[in-house]
XYZ file of C-alpha atoms in Angstrom:
554
model
C -2.653 23.388 -6.778
C -0.786 20.097 -6.383
C 1.115 18.999 -9.464
C 0.757 15.316 -8.581
C -2.843 14.069 -8.789
C -4.027 10.457 -8.718
C -7.312 8.562 -8.704
C -7.833 5.074 -7.367
C -10.402 2.720 -5.878
C -8.519 2.022 -2.648
C -5.777 4.158 -1.131
C -3.414 2.491 1.354
C -1.292 4.776 3.531
C 1.781 2.858 4.626
C 3.519 -0.110 3.042
C 4.362 -2.153 6.097
C 2.964 -5.659 6.438
C -0.599 -4.519 7.225
C -0.576 -2.161 4.253
C 0.801 -4.777 1.863
C -1.742 -7.348 3.015
C -4.600 -4.853 2.668
C -3.423 -3.858 -0.799
C -3.048 -7.482 -1.899
C -6.555 -8.315 -0.692
C -8.091 -5.304 -2.424
C -6.310 -6.136 -5.683
C -7.437 -9.765 -5.431
C -11.002 -8.426 -5.206
C -10.515 -6.599 -8.515
C -9.887 -3.071 -7.223
C -7.276 -0.569 -8.326
C -4.974 0.331 -5.450
C -2.577 3.171 -4.753
C -0.010 2.847 -1.952
C 1.743 5.902 -0.523
C 4.590 6.040 1.979
C 6.909 8.806 3.164
C 10.054 6.660 2.810
C 12.089 5.613 -0.255
C 11.137 2.316 -1.794
C 14.031 0.536 -0.115
C 11.741 0.387 2.955
C 8.919 -1.605 1.353
C 7.711 -4.004 4.032
C 8.233 -1.507 6.841
C 9.014 -2.675 10.357
C 7.899 -6.239 9.633
C 10.934 -6.697 7.374
C 13.174 -6.163 10.414
C 11.193 -8.500 12.653
C 11.952 -12.004 13.874
C 8.732 -13.094 12.187
C 7.254 -14.763 15.254
C 3.635 -15.872 14.936
C 1.069 -16.964 17.517
C -0.777 -20.152 16.499
C -3.121 -22.286 18.561
C -2.939 -26.108 18.445
C -0.641 -26.133 15.420
C 1.003 -29.225 13.894
C 4.330 -27.893 15.187
C 2.961 -27.773 18.721
C 1.421 -31.233 18.515
C 4.665 -32.782 17.223
C 6.419 -31.414 20.315
C 3.812 -32.832 22.675
C 2.200 -29.454 23.424
C -1.509 -29.690 24.257
C -3.086 -26.382 23.283
C -6.690 -25.380 22.708
C -8.799 -22.355 21.874
C -10.099 -22.401 25.457
C -6.586 -22.287 26.948
C -5.489 -19.585 24.532
C -8.562 -17.485 25.342
C -7.840 -17.873 29.060
C -4.268 -16.676 28.456
C -5.221 -13.805 26.146
C -7.878 -12.321 28.400
C -5.835 -12.931 31.548
C -3.022 -11.068 29.838
C -5.090 -8.261 28.297
C -6.894 -7.226 31.476
C -9.635 -5.455 29.521
C -11.329 -3.089 31.986
C -12.533 -0.011 30.077
C -15.636 0.996 28.180
C -13.248 1.571 25.265
C -12.456 -2.149 25.279
C -15.727 -3.116 23.555
C -14.178 -3.449 20.085
C -10.758 -4.631 21.276
C -12.526 -7.529 23.058
C -14.386 -8.425 19.885
C -11.174 -8.242 17.858
C -9.464 -10.472 20.403
C -12.159 -13.127 20.019
C -11.944 -12.889 16.228
C -8.144 -13.054 16.248
C -8.121 -16.122 18.480
C -10.393 -17.908 15.999
C -8.101 -16.820 13.145
C -4.985 -18.064 14.974
C -6.705 -21.367 15.729
C -8.161 -22.029 12.312
C -7.339 -20.252 9.054
C -4.165 -18.300 9.772
C -1.624 -21.075 9.350
C -3.218 -22.694 6.277
C -3.673 -19.283 4.625
C 0.020 -18.530 5.053
C 1.084 -22.025 3.975
C -0.878 -21.574 0.753
C 1.263 -18.497 0.119
C 4.444 -20.496 0.593
C 5.273 -19.395 4.139
C 6.968 -22.075 6.254
C 7.779 -22.343 9.953
C 10.718 -23.453 12.069
C 9.770 -26.774 13.723
C 10.755 -25.759 17.281
C 8.048 -23.653 18.935
C 9.284 -20.977 21.339
C 7.883 -20.146 24.764
C 7.682 -16.375 25.064
C 5.990 -14.448 27.887
C 5.937 -17.447 30.241
C 4.068 -15.594 32.962
C 4.840 -17.282 36.259
C 1.625 -16.256 38.015
C -1.594 -18.270 38.381
C -3.570 -19.956 35.610
C -5.695 -16.855 35.040
C -2.815 -14.369 35.221
C -0.552 -12.982 32.487
C 1.513 -15.195 30.222
C 1.393 -18.100 27.791
C 0.524 -21.400 29.475
C 2.263 -23.293 26.651
C 4.794 -22.504 23.899
C 3.063 -20.741 20.986
C 5.825 -18.652 19.358
C 6.262 -19.978 15.800
C 9.244 -18.539 13.918
C 8.712 -17.888 10.225
C 11.205 -19.702 8.013
C 12.861 -16.622 6.523
C 11.899 -14.422 9.526
C 10.333 -11.024 8.739
C 11.457 -10.868 5.087
C 9.981 -14.334 4.541
C 6.645 -13.151 5.897
C 6.646 -9.940 3.853
C 7.721 -11.667 0.620
C 4.463 -13.231 -0.632
C 2.450 -10.059 -0.127
C 5.140 -7.892 -1.654
C 5.231 -10.262 -4.636
C 1.454 -9.992 -5.096
C 1.578 -6.199 -4.939
C 4.520 -5.948 -7.327
C 2.910 -8.350 -9.814
C -0.235 -6.212 -9.791
C 1.916 -3.101 -10.150
C 3.515 -4.562 -13.283
C 0.001 -5.111 -14.660
C -1.036 -1.527 -13.911
C -3.486 -2.419 -11.150
C -1.342 -1.001 -8.319
C 0.458 2.336 -8.135
C 3.227 2.697 -5.542
C 4.216 6.251 -4.591
C 7.343 6.493 -2.416
C 8.284 9.757 -0.690
C 4.653 10.822 -0.402
C 3.898 12.033 3.128
C 0.210 12.428 3.958
C -0.579 15.632 5.852
C -4.396 15.489 5.652
C -7.249 13.224 4.684
C -9.628 14.886 2.238
C -13.300 15.038 3.139
C -16.378 15.815 1.036
C -19.856 15.859 2.571
C -18.585 13.980 5.605
C -16.960 11.209 3.564
C -13.194 10.605 3.465
C -12.309 10.824 -0.212
C -8.557 10.247 -0.145
C -5.513 12.129 1.050
C -3.213 15.023 0.294
C 0.270 15.890 1.379
C 3.877 16.600 0.542
C 6.142 14.980 -1.997
C 9.568 14.684 -0.392
C 12.820 14.975 -2.274
C 14.172 11.719 -3.707
C 16.359 9.768 -1.330
C 18.915 7.030 -1.789
C 18.855 6.149 1.906
C 19.155 2.468 2.650
C 16.514 0.406 4.404
C 15.853 1.799 7.870
C 18.226 4.748 7.482
C 16.660 8.106 8.376
C 15.745 10.079 5.244
C 15.297 13.749 4.402
C 12.027 15.581 4.981
C 12.704 18.265 2.359
C 9.464 19.032 0.458
C 9.643 19.412 -3.332
C 5.965 19.218 -4.331
C 2.459 18.452 -3.125
C 0.033 15.708 -4.110
C -3.545 14.558 -3.805
C -4.987 11.065 -4.203
C -8.737 10.710 -4.738
C -10.050 7.350 -3.524
C -13.356 5.667 -2.788
C -11.871 3.989 0.303
C -8.796 4.901 2.344
C -6.893 2.560 4.683
C -4.517 3.988 7.278
C -1.732 1.460 7.896
C 0.989 3.833 9.024
C 2.351 2.047 12.108
C 2.897 3.255 15.650
C 4.974 5.762 17.626
C 8.044 3.791 18.781
C 10.490 5.908 16.777
C 9.206 9.119 18.390
C 10.476 9.272 21.977
C 8.616 12.509 22.653
C 5.293 10.812 21.894
C 6.281 7.728 23.881
C 6.967 9.898 26.928
C 3.803 11.951 26.393
C 1.636 8.823 26.460
C 3.666 6.954 29.108
C 1.190 5.676 31.756
C 1.576 6.225 35.490
C 1.161 2.482 36.106
C 4.564 1.938 34.456
C 6.266 4.565 36.607
C 8.102 7.574 35.252
C 9.225 7.497 31.611
C 12.934 6.800 31.155
C 15.227 9.753 30.581
C 17.238 7.610 28.193
C 15.880 4.930 25.878
C 17.111 3.160 22.796
C 14.957 2.636 19.739
C 13.747 -0.676 18.386
C 12.139 0.731 15.236
C 13.290 3.085 12.454
C 12.738 6.838 12.783
C 9.816 6.752 10.329
C 7.677 4.998 12.976
C 6.731 8.469 14.131
C 2.974 8.473 14.778
C 2.460 11.270 12.243
C -0.827 9.814 10.961
C -2.476 9.828 14.387
C -3.410 13.541 14.410
C -4.212 13.388 10.696
C -6.674 10.542 11.266
C -8.148 12.220 14.320
C -8.695 15.445 12.370
C -10.735 13.448 9.849
C -13.038 12.175 12.594
C -11.359 8.926 13.684
C -11.316 8.201 17.408
C -7.984 7.334 19.024
C -8.184 5.115 22.107
C -5.827 3.403 24.552
C -2.847 5.590 23.721
C -1.403 4.877 27.155
C -1.094 1.180 26.396
C 2.309 0.397 24.951
C 4.845 -2.399 24.705
C 8.492 -1.647 25.316
C 11.226 -4.111 26.161
C 13.680 -4.072 29.055
C 16.321 -6.310 27.445
C 17.559 -3.735 24.930
C 21.220 -3.416 23.975
C 22.896 -0.714 21.905
C 23.567 -1.881 18.363
C 27.307 -1.846 17.695
C 26.482 -1.412 13.966
C 23.464 0.946 13.997
C 21.154 1.597 11.057
C 18.761 4.188 12.487
C 19.227 6.767 15.290
C 19.726 5.219 18.779
C 19.333 1.801 17.168
C 18.754 -0.886 19.782
C 18.400 -4.658 19.561
C 16.337 -6.786 21.903
C 17.791 -9.890 23.474
C 15.310 -12.763 23.260
C 16.518 -14.388 26.462
C 16.240 -17.914 27.675
C 15.232 -18.206 31.330
C 18.585 -18.763 33.110
C 20.361 -15.389 33.394
C 20.362 -13.713 36.801
C 18.556 -10.390 36.450
C 19.811 -7.565 38.681
C 18.632 -3.984 38.952
C 21.084 -1.089 38.605
C 22.184 -1.463 42.240
C 22.791 -5.214 42.010
C 19.594 -6.425 43.703
C 17.980 -9.470 42.081
C 14.558 -8.914 40.566
C 11.629 -10.498 42.444
C 9.569 -13.527 41.480
C 8.414 -14.031 38.718
C 10.407 -11.351 36.908
C 12.824 -13.724 35.253
C 14.107 -13.351 31.672
C 11.291 -13.987 29.189
C 8.478 -14.197 31.754
C 6.664 -10.855 32.051
C 7.831 -7.933 29.933
C 5.621 -5.164 31.308
C 5.737 -6.427 34.880
C 9.521 -6.191 34.699
C 9.353 -2.747 33.082
C 7.075 -1.428 35.846
C 9.347 -2.845 38.558
C 12.501 -1.401 37.039
C 10.936 2.042 36.550
C 10.359 2.125 40.320
C 14.093 1.680 40.989
C 14.969 5.179 39.787
C 17.363 3.923 37.104
C 17.022 3.460 33.363
C 19.111 0.289 33.135
C 19.486 -3.180 34.648
C 21.853 -6.162 34.237
C 21.995 -9.776 33.187
C 24.727 -11.856 34.798
C 25.360 -15.234 33.175
C 27.913 -17.749 31.993
C 29.286 -18.764 28.622
C 27.201 -21.949 28.833
C 24.055 -19.844 29.171
C 24.815 -17.365 26.401
C 25.623 -20.025 23.821
C 22.417 -21.926 24.554
C 19.936 -19.192 25.367
C 20.764 -15.868 23.716
C 18.968 -15.002 20.497
C 18.776 -11.462 19.158
C 15.504 -10.145 17.794
C 15.447 -9.063 14.173
C 15.860 -10.529 10.719
C 19.375 -9.124 10.272
C 20.527 -10.717 13.555
C 19.461 -14.215 12.474
C 21.160 -14.924 9.126
C 20.532 -18.669 9.455
C 16.747 -18.372 9.774
C 16.442 -15.345 7.492
C 18.576 -16.915 4.776
C 16.900 -20.320 5.217
C 20.390 -21.785 5.642
C 20.015 -25.218 7.246
C 23.764 -25.802 7.585
C 24.334 -22.455 9.299
C 21.249 -23.091 11.442
C 22.654 -26.367 12.771
C 26.008 -24.752 13.477
C 24.630 -21.640 15.208
C 21.813 -23.275 17.209
C 23.322 -26.663 18.058
C 27.066 -26.099 17.749
C 29.585 -25.041 20.370
C 29.901 -21.371 21.256
C 27.637 -18.356 20.823
C 26.056 -17.659 17.434
C 27.920 -15.281 15.121
C 25.667 -12.247 15.769
C 25.769 -12.793 19.554
C 29.546 -13.206 19.484
C 29.827 -9.941 17.531
C 28.003 -8.148 20.354
C 30.232 -9.829 22.930
C 33.287 -8.611 21.026
C 32.097 -5.152 19.956
C 28.957 -4.235 21.903
C 29.157 -1.347 24.357
C 26.951 -3.173 26.884
C 28.871 -6.448 27.258
C 31.471 -7.278 29.910
C 33.291 -10.617 29.680
C 35.689 -11.656 32.466
C 37.053 -14.840 34.077
C 36.494 -13.819 37.704
C 33.526 -12.268 39.473
C 35.530 -9.393 41.000
C 36.828 -8.460 37.548
C 33.323 -8.756 36.086
C 31.911 -6.401 38.717
C 34.735 -3.922 38.093
C 33.913 -4.011 34.374
C 30.235 -3.377 35.111
C 31.129 -0.424 37.318
C 33.252 1.035 34.524
C 30.252 1.354 32.187
C 28.056 4.486 32.294
C 25.695 4.124 35.256
C 27.898 1.482 36.829
C 28.604 3.694 39.805
C 25.162 2.712 41.172
C 26.245 -0.908 41.503
C 26.900 -2.366 44.961
C 29.654 -4.965 44.437
C 28.837 -6.850 47.623
C 25.165 -7.133 46.634
C 26.099 -8.563 43.227
C 28.377 -11.143 44.844
C 25.720 -11.993 47.457
C 22.993 -12.542 44.815
C 25.084 -14.673 42.456
C 26.641 -16.837 45.157
C 23.281 -17.361 46.897
C 21.720 -18.444 43.627
C 24.581 -20.867 42.944
C 24.194 -22.592 46.325
C 20.693 -23.689 45.266
C 21.974 -25.723 42.312
C 23.436 -28.674 44.205
C 20.086 -30.398 44.857
C 17.306 -31.525 42.545
C 14.946 -29.569 44.793
C 15.188 -25.870 45.613
C 13.360 -22.892 47.063
C 14.685 -20.638 44.267
C 11.679 -20.190 41.962
C 13.819 -19.394 38.920
C 15.832 -22.601 39.247
C 12.620 -24.570 39.723
C 11.255 -22.986 36.539
C 14.445 -23.892 34.649
C 13.995 -27.540 35.530
C 10.334 -27.371 34.604
C 11.140 -25.679 31.281
C 13.534 -28.443 30.309
C 10.637 -30.884 30.434
C 9.658 -29.236 27.118
C 11.746 -30.715 24.303
C 12.145 -27.406 22.516
C 13.620 -25.730 25.597
C 15.897 -28.659 26.360
C 17.170 -28.793 22.777
C 17.912 -25.150 21.930
C 16.564 -22.736 24.534
C 17.382 -23.595 28.166
C 20.839 -24.449 29.457
C 21.325 -27.292 31.899
C 21.070 -25.691 35.357
C 24.581 -25.091 36.655
C 26.580 -22.829 38.946
C 27.267 -19.604 37.079
C 30.588 -19.301 38.931
C 31.682 -22.849 38.066
C 35.043 -22.925 36.294
C 33.799 -25.218 33.548
C 30.866 -22.877 32.744
C 33.221 -20.617 30.823
C 33.880 -16.914 31.310
C 31.409 -14.773 33.213
C 29.306 -12.314 31.242
C 27.386 -9.205 32.270
C 25.064 -7.328 29.939
C 23.802 -3.817 30.603
C 20.158 -3.629 29.559
C 18.222 -0.565 28.381
C 14.547 0.229 27.807
C 13.899 -0.368 24.107
C 10.895 1.329 22.486
C 8.821 -0.877 20.236
C 5.025 -1.102 19.928
C 1.872 0.968 20.414
C -0.982 -1.140 21.789
C -3.639 1.532 21.224
C -4.709 3.382 18.099
C -7.634 4.105 15.799
C -10.806 2.431 17.035
C -12.231 0.098 14.390
C -15.145 -2.286 14.063
C -14.782 -5.873 12.895
C -14.703 -4.684 9.283
C -11.728 -2.434 9.933
C -13.862 0.691 9.555
C -12.560 3.631 11.565
C -15.065 4.739 14.189
C -15.803 8.299 15.264
C -16.502 9.809 18.657
C -20.179 8.841 18.316
C -19.280 5.192 17.709
C -20.413 5.299 14.075
C -18.080 4.468 11.185
C -16.278 7.381 9.521
C -17.449 6.945 5.911
C -14.652 5.953 3.560
C -12.005 5.427 6.263
C -10.415 2.169 7.449
C -7.402 1.347 9.602
C -5.130 -1.664 10.052
C -1.965 -2.802 11.775
C -0.314 -0.908 14.586
C -2.164 2.279 13.593
C -5.337 0.542 14.807
C -3.787 -1.101 17.868
C -3.552 -4.235 15.683
C -7.339 -4.219 15.535
C -10.165 -2.409 17.277
C -7.900 0.207 18.829
C -6.129 -2.243 21.124
C -6.630 -5.984 20.591
C -3.923 -6.816 23.167
C -5.330 -4.811 26.037
C -2.533 -3.935 28.461
C -0.129 -6.747 27.534
C 0.813 -8.793 24.487
C 1.483 -12.529 24.282
C 4.225 -12.218 21.617
C 3.885 -13.479 18.066
C 0.778 -11.311 17.897
C 2.241 -8.115 16.402
C 2.996 -9.250 12.847
C 0.045 -11.620 13.255
C -2.166 -8.666 14.136
C -0.921 -6.873 11.020
C -1.807 -9.886 8.895
C -5.301 -10.221 10.336
C -6.283 -6.550 10.475
C -4.764 -5.862 7.050
C -6.707 -8.741 5.544
C -9.949 -7.591 7.169
C -9.541 -3.953 6.122
C -8.446 -4.782 2.572
C -11.398 -7.058 1.966
C -13.912 -4.687 3.546
C -12.631 -1.626 1.682
C -12.724 -3.511 -1.608
C -16.292 -4.683 -0.942
C -17.417 -1.137 -0.173
C -16.125 0.329 -3.462
């Protein structure tokens, strides 16, 4: 018999952003809530705490102030052109997509503003596409950075949960790992599992799995908000789709080890249907963290559009696979090369204008809401402090004055033996010859000039087009890029109330799902590709839906 027994109205499994939002909504509806998570409490907020806090809005005040003309019709065209829904299993994901677009267009921003969440005034242009109007990509900038990044987005929901905890309306149980959902007469009635030994591990640091006890939580409604599989490379490779080529032999990890997918089989055993497991979102601009927190810790470069992108042999990537244009298109192309890495080649002028690193800890100005540091790092001379630290200490950076020396430094890194020096020189010099005229046949240079028509790009995101090899452009820089695991785009199939659905399409009584565990809604709201700013946004929306629905059902 378990020695730890609890009773509650609503049980939330996982305390990431979706779980915190669901718990806050259920408490606001007057329900008692218990939250369980396998990690120590230092990890409250989950992966969202580490995020850049980017949010997808449609026709926001920030967009309008920058002269961006957006609309629900344009956003729908982009979302569905990006998603490529083509399966019978896409019934609910399509419906979630429509609902999310309405949320992003209407209530999302005002709801967050009421909670004290603010936004950086410059809107970013992520996933630019580069195809036709109905193809993948964002037609306009929509990436709104939370003032305070991930921690700033987590904070209001954490505060609501902790205030309710102080009043006795919420119970938070760290180090409680769910191993099964309990079922009585076909109804999910809570969960049981192992109590893990106490841990003093810091946020994101891998913790012990030593079991010291067992537990059971009886609940009238249970919400699975346990995240995805990005920390489990074995699962990533198992679900890797043929359309993306062969899975990499070596990858780095963009999420802590606890993002392990352990609740997937548990949910499935209770009757939930898992769909679209082969849809996933991994980045190709990953760099090894010189100061790692979790195993194989990688950081994603959020690149501006100017760097020359070469494969492992030195061949330039084809149109439109430029930095920041098409994440999965680039991943599929690079997997066909037979190598697990690629390269950026750029100048000092480019890195100081265009390189941002993903993650709250890599953006102390935005995370700390430090306006003075923000002006210095984004508008001042030189690379930002975190970027400079990677240039000085990162294993993947080569900085040299001359191209021959740069190529020699690239060849000296692991995997550099694949590089053809003459091909690198050919690609960089050919690109530079196109700079001397205002017109060009080089599509990337044409896109740079087009991007600078947007004030946000011209101000902080896109360098003035220039010869990379020009003496006044500063030292030359090469960056070795790795595949970085990140998000699951599939998961537990849910209806528009967040109810988990079974193989027969009917709701599993008592069971709900939210966040990445549910493919951010419906079992895959993004389809095959994501538009960025829609991951934490999907956690907000699906967590809110599930929390309200679970509370109403109790």
